mmCIF file of C-alpha atoms in Angstrom:
data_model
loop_
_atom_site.group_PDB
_atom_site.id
_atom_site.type_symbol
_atom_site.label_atom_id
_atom_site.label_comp_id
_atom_site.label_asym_id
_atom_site.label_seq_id
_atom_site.Cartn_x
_atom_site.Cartn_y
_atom_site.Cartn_z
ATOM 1 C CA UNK A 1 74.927 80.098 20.777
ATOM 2 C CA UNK A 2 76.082 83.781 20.386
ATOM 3 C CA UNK A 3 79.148 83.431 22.295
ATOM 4 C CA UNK A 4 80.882 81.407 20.170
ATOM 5 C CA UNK A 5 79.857 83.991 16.650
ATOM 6 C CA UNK A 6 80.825 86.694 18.800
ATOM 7 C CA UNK A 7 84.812 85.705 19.396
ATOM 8 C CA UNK A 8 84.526 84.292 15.860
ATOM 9 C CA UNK A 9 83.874 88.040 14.770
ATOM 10 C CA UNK A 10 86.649 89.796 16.860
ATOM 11 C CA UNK A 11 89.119 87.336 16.226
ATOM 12 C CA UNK A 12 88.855 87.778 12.091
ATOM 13 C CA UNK A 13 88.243 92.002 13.200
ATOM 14 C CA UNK A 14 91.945 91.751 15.030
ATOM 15 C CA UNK A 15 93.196 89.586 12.707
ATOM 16 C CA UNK A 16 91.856 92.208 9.732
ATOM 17 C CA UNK A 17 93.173 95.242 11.706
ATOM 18 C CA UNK A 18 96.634 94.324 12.439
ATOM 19 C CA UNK A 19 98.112 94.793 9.241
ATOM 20 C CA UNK A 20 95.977 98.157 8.378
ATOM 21 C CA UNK A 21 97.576 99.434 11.977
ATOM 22 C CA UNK A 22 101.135 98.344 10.882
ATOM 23 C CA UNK A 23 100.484 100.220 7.643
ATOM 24 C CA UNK A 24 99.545 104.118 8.896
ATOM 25 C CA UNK A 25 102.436 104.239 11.761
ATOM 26 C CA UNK A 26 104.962 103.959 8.915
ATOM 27 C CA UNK A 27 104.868 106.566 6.897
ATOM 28 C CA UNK A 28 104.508 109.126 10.161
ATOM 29 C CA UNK A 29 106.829 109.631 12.790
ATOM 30 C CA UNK A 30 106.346 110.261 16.643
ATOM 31 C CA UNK A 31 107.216 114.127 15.963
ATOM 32 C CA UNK A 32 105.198 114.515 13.070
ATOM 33 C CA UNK A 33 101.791 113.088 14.946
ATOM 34 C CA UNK A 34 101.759 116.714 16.274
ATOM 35 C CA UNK A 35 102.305 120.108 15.909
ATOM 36 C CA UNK A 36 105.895 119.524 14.672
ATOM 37 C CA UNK A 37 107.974 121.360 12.293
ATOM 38 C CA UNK A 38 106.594 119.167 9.714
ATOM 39 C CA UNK A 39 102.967 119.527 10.651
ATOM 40 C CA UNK A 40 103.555 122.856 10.208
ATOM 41 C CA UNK A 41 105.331 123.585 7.553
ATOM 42 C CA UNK A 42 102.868 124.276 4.939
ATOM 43 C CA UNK A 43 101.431 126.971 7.042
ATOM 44 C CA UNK A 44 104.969 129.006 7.035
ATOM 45 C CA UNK A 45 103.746 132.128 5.788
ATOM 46 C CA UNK A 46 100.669 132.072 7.731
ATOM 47 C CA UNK A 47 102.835 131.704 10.831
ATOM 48 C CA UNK A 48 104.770 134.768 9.819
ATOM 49 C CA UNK A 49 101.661 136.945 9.418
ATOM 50 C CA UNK A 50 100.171 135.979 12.442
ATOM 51 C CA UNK A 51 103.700 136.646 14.350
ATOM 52 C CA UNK A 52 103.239 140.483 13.065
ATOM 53 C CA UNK A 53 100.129 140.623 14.508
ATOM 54 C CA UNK A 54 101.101 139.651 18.125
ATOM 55 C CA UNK A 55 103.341 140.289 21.169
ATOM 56 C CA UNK A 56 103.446 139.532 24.575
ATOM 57 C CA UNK A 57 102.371 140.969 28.115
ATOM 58 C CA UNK A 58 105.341 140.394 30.522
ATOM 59 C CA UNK A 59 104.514 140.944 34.369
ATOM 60 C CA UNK A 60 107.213 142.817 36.615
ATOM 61 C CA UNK A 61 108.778 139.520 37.362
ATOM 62 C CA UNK A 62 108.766 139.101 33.802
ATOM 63 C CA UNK A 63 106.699 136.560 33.240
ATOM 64 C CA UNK A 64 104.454 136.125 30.465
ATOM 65 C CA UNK A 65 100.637 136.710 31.364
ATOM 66 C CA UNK A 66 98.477 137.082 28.033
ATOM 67 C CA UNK A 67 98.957 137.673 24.354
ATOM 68 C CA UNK A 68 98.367 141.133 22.628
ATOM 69 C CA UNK A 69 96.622 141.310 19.580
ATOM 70 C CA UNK A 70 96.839 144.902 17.571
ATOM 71 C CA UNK A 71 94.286 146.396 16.309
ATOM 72 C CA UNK A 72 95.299 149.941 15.222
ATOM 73 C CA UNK A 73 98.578 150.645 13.818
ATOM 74 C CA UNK A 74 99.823 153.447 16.080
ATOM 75 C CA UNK A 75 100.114 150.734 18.917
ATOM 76 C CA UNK A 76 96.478 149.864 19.800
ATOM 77 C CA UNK A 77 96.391 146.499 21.029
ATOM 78 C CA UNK A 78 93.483 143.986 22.712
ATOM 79 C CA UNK A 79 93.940 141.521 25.051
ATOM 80 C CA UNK A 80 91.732 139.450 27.666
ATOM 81 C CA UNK A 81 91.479 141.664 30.939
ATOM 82 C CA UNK A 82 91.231 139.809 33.841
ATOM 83 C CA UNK A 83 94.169 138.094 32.991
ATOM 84 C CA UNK A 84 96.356 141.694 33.218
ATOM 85 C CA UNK A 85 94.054 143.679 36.275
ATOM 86 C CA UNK A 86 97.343 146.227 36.513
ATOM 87 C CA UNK A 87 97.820 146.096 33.015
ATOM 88 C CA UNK A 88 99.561 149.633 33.174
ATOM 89 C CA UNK A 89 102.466 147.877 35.503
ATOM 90 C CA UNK A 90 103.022 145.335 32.681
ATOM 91 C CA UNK A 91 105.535 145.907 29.468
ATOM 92 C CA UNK A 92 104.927 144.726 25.895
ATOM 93 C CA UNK A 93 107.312 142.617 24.458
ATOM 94 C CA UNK A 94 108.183 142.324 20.655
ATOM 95 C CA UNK A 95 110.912 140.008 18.850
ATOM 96 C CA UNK A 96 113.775 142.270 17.386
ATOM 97 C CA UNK A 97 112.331 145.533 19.213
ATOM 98 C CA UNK A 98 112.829 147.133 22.818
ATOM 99 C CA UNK A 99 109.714 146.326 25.517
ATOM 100 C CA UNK A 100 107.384 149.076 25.682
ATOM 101 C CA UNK A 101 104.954 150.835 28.137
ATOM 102 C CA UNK A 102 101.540 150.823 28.119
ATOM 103 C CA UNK A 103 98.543 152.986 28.319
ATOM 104 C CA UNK A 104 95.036 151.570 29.129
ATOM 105 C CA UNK A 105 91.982 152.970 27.021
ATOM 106 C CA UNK A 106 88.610 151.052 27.632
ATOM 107 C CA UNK A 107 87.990 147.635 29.978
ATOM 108 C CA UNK A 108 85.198 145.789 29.269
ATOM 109 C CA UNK A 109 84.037 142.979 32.111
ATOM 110 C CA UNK A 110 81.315 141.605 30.120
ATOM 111 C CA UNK A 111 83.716 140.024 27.323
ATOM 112 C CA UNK A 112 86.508 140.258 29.224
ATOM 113 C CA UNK A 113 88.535 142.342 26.830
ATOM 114 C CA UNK A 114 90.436 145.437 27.236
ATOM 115 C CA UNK A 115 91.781 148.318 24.953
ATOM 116 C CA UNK A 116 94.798 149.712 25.013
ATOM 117 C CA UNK A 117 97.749 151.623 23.696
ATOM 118 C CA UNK A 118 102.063 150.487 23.339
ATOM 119 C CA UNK A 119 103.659 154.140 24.111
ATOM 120 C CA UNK A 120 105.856 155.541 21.049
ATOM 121 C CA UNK A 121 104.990 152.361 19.335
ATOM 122 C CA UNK A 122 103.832 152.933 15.835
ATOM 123 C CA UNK A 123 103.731 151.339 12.499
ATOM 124 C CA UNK A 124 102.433 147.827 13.487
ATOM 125 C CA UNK A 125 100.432 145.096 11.264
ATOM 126 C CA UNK A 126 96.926 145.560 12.493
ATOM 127 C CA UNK A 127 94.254 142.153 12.113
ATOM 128 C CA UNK A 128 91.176 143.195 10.894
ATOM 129 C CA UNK A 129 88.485 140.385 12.875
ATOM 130 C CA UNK A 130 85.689 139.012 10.521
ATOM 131 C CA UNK A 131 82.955 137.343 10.711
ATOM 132 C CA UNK A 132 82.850 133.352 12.138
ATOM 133 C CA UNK A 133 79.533 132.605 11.463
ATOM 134 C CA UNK A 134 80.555 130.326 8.580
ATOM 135 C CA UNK A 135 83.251 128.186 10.268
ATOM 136 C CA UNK A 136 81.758 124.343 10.718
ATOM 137 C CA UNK A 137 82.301 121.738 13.242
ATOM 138 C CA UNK A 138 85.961 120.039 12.609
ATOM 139 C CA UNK A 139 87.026 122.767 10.686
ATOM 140 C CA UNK A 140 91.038 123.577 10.564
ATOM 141 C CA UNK A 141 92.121 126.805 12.883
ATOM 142 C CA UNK A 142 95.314 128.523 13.569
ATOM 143 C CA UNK A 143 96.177 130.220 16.481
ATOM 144 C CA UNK A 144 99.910 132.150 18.336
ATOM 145 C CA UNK A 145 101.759 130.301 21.319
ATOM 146 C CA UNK A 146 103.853 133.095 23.086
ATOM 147 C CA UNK A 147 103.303 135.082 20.218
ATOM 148 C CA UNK A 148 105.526 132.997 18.029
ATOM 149 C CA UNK A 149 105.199 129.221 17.215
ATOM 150 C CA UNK A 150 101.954 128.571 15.438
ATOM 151 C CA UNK A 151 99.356 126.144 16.731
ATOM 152 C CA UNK A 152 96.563 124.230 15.241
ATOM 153 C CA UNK A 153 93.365 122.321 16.060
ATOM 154 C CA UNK A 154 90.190 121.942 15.114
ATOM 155 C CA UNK A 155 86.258 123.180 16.424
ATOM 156 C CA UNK A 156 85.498 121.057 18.465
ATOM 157 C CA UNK A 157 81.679 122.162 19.779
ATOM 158 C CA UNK A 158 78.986 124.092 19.152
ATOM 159 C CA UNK A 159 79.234 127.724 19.853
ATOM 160 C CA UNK A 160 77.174 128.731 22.790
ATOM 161 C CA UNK A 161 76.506 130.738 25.766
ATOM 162 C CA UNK A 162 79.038 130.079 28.679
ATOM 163 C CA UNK A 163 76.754 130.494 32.335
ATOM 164 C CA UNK A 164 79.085 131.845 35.264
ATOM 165 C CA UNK A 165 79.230 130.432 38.426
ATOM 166 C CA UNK A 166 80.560 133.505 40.182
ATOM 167 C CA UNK A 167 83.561 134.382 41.636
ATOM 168 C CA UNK A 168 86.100 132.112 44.116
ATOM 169 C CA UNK A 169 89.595 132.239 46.421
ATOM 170 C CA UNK A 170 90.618 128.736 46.683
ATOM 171 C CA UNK A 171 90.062 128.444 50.839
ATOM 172 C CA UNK A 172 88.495 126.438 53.074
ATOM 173 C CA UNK A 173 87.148 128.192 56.659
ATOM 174 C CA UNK A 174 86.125 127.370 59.687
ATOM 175 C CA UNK A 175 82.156 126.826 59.790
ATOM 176 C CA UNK A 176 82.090 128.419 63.484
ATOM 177 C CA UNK A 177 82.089 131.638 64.711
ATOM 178 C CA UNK A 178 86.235 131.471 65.967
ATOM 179 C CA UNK A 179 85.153 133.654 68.933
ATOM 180 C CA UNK A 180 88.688 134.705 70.109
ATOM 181 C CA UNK A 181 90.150 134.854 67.398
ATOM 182 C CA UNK A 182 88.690 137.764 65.548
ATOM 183 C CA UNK A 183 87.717 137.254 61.910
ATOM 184 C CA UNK A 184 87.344 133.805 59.816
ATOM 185 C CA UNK A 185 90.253 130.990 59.988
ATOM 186 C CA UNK A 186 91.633 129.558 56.657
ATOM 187 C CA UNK A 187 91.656 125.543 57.009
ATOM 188 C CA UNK A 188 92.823 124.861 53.764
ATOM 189 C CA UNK A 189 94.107 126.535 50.341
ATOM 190 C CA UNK A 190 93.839 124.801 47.058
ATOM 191 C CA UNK A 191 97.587 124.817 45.466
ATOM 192 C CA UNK A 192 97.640 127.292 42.609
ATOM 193 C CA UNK A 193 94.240 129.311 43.679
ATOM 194 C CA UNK A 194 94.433 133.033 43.941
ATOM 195 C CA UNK A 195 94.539 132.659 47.370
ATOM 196 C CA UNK A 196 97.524 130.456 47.350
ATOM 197 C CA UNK A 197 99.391 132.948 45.113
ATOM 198 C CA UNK A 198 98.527 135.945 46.493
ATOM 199 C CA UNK A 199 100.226 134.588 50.076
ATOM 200 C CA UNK A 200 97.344 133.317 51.825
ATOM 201 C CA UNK A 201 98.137 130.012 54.155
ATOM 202 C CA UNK A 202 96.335 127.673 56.409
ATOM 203 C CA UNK A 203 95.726 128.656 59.786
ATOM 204 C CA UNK A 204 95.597 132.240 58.856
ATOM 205 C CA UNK A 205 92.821 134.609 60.335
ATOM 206 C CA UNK A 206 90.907 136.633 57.527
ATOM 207 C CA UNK A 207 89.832 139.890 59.668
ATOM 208 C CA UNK A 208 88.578 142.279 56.495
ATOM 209 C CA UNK A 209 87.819 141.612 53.112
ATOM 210 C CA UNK A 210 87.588 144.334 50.587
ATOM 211 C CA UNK A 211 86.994 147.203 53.231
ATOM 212 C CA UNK A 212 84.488 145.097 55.166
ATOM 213 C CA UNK A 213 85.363 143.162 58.770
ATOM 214 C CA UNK A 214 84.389 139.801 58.602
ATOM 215 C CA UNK A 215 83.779 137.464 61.320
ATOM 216 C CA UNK A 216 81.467 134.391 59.614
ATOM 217 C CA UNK A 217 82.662 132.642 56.773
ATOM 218 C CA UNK A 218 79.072 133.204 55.090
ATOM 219 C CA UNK A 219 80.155 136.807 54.848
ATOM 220 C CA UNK A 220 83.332 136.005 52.951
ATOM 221 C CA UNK A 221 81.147 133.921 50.590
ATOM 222 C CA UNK A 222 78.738 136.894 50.128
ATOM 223 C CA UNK A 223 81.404 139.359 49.678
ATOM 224 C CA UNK A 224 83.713 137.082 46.943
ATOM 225 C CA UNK A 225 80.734 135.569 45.407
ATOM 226 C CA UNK A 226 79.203 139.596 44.106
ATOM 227 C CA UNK A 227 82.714 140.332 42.197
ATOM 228 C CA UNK A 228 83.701 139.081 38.758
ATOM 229 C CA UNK A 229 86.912 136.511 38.245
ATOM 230 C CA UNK A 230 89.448 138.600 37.522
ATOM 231 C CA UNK A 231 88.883 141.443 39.793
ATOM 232 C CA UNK A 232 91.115 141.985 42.976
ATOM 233 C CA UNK A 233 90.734 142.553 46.504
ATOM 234 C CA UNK A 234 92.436 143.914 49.732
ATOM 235 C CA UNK A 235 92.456 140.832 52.310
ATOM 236 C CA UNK A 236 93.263 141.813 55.772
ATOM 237 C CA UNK A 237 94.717 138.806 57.733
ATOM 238 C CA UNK A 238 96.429 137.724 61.016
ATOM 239 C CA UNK A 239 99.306 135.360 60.912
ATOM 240 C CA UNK A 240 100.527 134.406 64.611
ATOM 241 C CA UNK A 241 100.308 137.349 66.199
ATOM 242 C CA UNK A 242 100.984 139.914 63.330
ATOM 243 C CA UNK A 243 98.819 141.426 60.950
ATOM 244 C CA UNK A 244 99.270 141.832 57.626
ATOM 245 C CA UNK A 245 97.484 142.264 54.378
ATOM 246 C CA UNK A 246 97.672 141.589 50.725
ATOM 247 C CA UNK A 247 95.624 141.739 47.424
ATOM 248 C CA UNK A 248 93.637 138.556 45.885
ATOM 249 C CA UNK A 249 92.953 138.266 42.066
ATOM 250 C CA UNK A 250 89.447 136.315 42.234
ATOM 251 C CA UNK A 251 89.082 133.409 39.860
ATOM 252 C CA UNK A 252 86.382 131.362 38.317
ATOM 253 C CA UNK A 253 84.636 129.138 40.905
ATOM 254 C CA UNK A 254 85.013 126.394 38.124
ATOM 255 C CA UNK A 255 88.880 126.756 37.909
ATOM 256 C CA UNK A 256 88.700 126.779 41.563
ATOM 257 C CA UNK A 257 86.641 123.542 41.727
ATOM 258 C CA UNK A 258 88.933 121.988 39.184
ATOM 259 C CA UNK A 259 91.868 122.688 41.319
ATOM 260 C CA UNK A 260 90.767 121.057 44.261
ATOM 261 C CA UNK A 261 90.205 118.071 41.966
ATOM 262 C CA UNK A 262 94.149 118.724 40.946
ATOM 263 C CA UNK A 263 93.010 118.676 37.578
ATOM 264 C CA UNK A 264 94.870 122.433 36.657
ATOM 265 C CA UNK A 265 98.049 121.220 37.706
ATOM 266 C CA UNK A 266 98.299 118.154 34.629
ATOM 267 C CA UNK A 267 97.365 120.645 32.162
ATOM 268 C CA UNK A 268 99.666 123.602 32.217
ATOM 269 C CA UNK A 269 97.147 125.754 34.378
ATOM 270 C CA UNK A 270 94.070 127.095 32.658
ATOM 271 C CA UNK A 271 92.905 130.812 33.124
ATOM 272 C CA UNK A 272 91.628 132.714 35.781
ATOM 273 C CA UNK A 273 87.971 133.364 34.013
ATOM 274 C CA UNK A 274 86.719 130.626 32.096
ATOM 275 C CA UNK A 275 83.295 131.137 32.749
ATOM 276 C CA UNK A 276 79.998 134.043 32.360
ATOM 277 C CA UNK A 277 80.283 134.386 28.051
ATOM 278 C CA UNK A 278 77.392 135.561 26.644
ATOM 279 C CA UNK A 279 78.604 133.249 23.311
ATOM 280 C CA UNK A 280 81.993 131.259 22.514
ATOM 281 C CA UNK A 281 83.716 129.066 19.952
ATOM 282 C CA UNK A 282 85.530 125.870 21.391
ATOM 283 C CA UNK A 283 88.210 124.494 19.678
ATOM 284 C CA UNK A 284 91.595 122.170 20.566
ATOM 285 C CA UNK A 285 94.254 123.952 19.719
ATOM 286 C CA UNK A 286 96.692 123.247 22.376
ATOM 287 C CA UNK A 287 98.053 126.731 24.053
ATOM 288 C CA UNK A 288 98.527 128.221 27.532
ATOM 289 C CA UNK A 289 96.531 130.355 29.745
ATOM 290 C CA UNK A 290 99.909 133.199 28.439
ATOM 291 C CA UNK A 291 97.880 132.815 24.448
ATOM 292 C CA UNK A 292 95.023 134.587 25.651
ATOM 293 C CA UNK A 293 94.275 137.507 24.094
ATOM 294 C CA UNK A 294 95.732 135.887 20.845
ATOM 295 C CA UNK A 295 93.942 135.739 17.273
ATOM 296 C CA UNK A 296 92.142 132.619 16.232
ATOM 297 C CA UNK A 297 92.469 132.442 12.321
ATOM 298 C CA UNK A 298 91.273 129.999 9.864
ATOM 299 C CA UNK A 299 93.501 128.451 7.327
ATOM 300 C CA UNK A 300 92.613 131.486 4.747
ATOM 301 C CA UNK A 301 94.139 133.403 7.212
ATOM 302 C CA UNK A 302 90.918 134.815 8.032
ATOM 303 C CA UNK A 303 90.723 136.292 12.041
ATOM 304 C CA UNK A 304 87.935 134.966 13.263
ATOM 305 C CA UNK A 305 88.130 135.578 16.962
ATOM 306 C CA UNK A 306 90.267 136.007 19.895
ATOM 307 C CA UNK A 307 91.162 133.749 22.205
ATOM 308 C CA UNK A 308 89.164 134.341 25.574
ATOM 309 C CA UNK A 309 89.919 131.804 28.197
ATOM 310 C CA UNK A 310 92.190 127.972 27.987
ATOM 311 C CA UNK A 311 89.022 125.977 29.910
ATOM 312 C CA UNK A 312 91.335 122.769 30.149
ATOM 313 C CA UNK A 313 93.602 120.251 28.970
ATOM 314 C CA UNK A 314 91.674 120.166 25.183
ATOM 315 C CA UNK A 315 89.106 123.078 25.725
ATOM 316 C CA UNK A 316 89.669 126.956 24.900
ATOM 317 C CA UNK A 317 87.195 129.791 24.202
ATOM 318 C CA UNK A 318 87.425 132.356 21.941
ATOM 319 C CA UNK A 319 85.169 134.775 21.254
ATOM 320 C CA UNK A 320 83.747 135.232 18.130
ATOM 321 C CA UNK A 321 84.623 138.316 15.709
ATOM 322 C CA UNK A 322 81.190 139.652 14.894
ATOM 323 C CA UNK A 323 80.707 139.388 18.661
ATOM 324 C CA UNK A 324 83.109 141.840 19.988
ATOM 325 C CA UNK A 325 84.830 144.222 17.231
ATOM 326 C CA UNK A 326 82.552 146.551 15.854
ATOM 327 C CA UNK A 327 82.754 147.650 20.345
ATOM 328 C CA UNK A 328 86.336 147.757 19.529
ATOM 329 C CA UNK A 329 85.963 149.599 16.738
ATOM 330 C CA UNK A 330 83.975 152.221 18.416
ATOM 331 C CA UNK A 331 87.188 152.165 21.400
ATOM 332 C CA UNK A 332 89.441 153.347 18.766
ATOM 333 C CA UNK A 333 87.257 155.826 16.849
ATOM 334 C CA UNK A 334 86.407 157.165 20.595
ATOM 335 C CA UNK A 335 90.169 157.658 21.339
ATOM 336 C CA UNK A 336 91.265 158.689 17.843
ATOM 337 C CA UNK A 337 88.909 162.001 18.529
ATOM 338 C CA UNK A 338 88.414 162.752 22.104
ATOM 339 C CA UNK A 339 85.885 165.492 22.227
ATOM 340 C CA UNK A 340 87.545 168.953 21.760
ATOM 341 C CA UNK A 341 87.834 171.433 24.499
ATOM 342 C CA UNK A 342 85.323 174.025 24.598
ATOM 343 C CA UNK A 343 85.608 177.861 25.962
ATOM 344 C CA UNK A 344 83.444 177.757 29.664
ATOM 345 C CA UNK A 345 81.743 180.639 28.476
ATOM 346 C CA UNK A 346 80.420 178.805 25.104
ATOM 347 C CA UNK A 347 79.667 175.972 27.175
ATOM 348 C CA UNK A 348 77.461 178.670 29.500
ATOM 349 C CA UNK A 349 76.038 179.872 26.665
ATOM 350 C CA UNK A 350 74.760 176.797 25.129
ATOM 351 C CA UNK A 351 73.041 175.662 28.167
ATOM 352 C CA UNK A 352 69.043 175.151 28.146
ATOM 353 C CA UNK A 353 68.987 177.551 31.700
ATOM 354 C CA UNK A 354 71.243 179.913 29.773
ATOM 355 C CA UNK A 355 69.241 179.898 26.751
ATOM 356 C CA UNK A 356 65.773 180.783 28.768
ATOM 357 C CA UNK A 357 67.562 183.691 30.400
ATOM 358 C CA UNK A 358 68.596 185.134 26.862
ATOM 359 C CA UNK A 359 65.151 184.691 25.755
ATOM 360 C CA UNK A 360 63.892 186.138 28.926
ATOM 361 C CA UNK A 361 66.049 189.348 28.286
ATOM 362 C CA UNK A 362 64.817 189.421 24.554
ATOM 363 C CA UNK A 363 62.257 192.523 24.485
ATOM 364 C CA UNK A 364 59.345 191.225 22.697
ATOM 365 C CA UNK A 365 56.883 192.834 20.688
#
């Protein structure tokens, strides 16, 4: 008997829906379901602002690799670190002004952030970070793409605490001790892993990792699995009958485990370390890996946090101001007034040994 009610009840739904659809694709269209010119237009000024703020890390193949954000107006700048390990071999780039060098001040593994400095750059638009803690669940946000176009989504969790999984290359070895062959044989390499772009290939025989022979593929687990995504290593290898060797950026086990899946390559890529945050916001705003290190704003043009790591296709951490900028504060302070020089003798003098010894010498009485 409930059949019959039930395809009663679509059929009037459908039949009640059809018109309400034909209604809301009208006055919309395709290019302003997104984040079109349109879309975007009331949030012109906010755009500009936020393009002050910002520049981009170019590689020495020039490719872009994270998002600067300053922070100090004689050229200090943040950005996610394990996204830039060299940073020092990377230029700054900035619309209408030449590419500059760059100094590194302060790294910081557990966020993932590093300090540091644009040579003979000064008189740049400095963001402030505030607090996040009243931002809500589907609340509008604003964020850079290449450190130009404006992008916005919404947050889309709750924040939390990000566990790591540890480190990963993106190989698969031989289970068995390879006997002649001297060190641990690659099987397989998962397109796009840091083992694929550092040079690594199939076949290959890994003979020392990081300073340390290896001859079980248990040891290369142990070795990769004590370092943090981001970091690099020396990977000694033989290829035929030459050996060679070449350094590995480490990545996220998770990206790596998405890879295998293929699931980075639909998405644009995602970042080397998404994983190991002591506390994150999600949100949807649709950048690139390249926007790390970019401010997340609200509407107010408020900058609430920075963008930490693109997770996948609708997912990206950022951390959250409160979080990490009174330790950036402290950066600048620290490099604003390095401690002054002091005479060795003063320094003698002022010594607790040194200051017994006067005493000693003191005649009392």
């Amino acid at each position: 008997m409930k059949t019959p009610f039930i395809h009663l009840w679509a059929a009037a739904l459908l039949a009640g829906t059809a018109p309400l659809q034909a209604e809301w694709r009208a006055p919309l269209e395709d290019k302003e379901l997104t984040n079109g010119d349109q879309t975007l237009a009331p949030l012109a000024d906010l755009e500009g602002q936020v393009q002050k703020c910002t520049a981009l890390l170019m590689d020495k193949k020039g490719k872009a690799v994270a998002t600067a954000t300053w922070v100090g107006k004689e050229g200090y700048f943040i950005t996610k670190a394990s996204e830039v390990p060299r940073l020092e071999e990377c230029t700054l780039k900035r619309a209408s002004a030449p590419e500059a060098s760059i100094r590194e001040i302060r790294r910081d593994t557990q966020h993932d952030l590093v300090l540091a400095q644009a040579i003979q750059v000064q008189g740049v638009t400095p963001v402030r970070f505030d607090s996040s803690k009243e931002l809500t669940f589907g609340q509008w946000l604003a964020s850079p793409s290449l450190a130009k176009d404006l992008k916005i989504g919404v947050v889309s969790a709750q924040r939390r605490t990000i566990k790591g999984f540890g480190a990963a290359i993106g190989i698969r070895m031989e289970d068995k001790v390879p006997g002649e062959a001297g060190g641990v044989r690659i099987i397989g390499v998962a397109e796009d892993s840091p083992a694929a772009s550092a040079g690594l290939k199939t076949n290959d025989i890994m003979l020392e990792l990081a300073g340390e022979t290896v001859s079980e593929f248990r040891r290369v687990n142990e070795i990769i699995s004590k370092r943090q995504p981001g970091e690099e290593i020396v990977v000694k290898f033989k290829r035929g009958n030459k050996e060679d060797q070449l350094h590995v950026r480490l990545a996220s086990r998770t990206k790596v485990l998405a890879n295998w899946d293929g699931e980075d390559f639909a998405n644009g890529g995602i970042s080397i370390r998404t994983d190991n945050f002591t506390e994150v916001l999600q949100h949807d705003v649709p950048l690139s890996p390249a926007d790390m290190g970019g401010p997340l704003v609200d509407l107010n043009g408020r900058a609430v946090g920075i963008n930490i790591a693109r997770v996948d296709r609708v997912t990206t951490f950022a951390l959250p101001g409160e979080l990490f900028w009174p330790m950036v504060q402290k950066w600048i302070k620290a490099d604003r007034n390095p401690p002054k020089a002091v005479p060795a003798k003063m320094v003698k003098s002022a010594s607790p040994e040194s200051g017994k010894n006067e005493a000693a010498r003191k005649p009392r009485g």
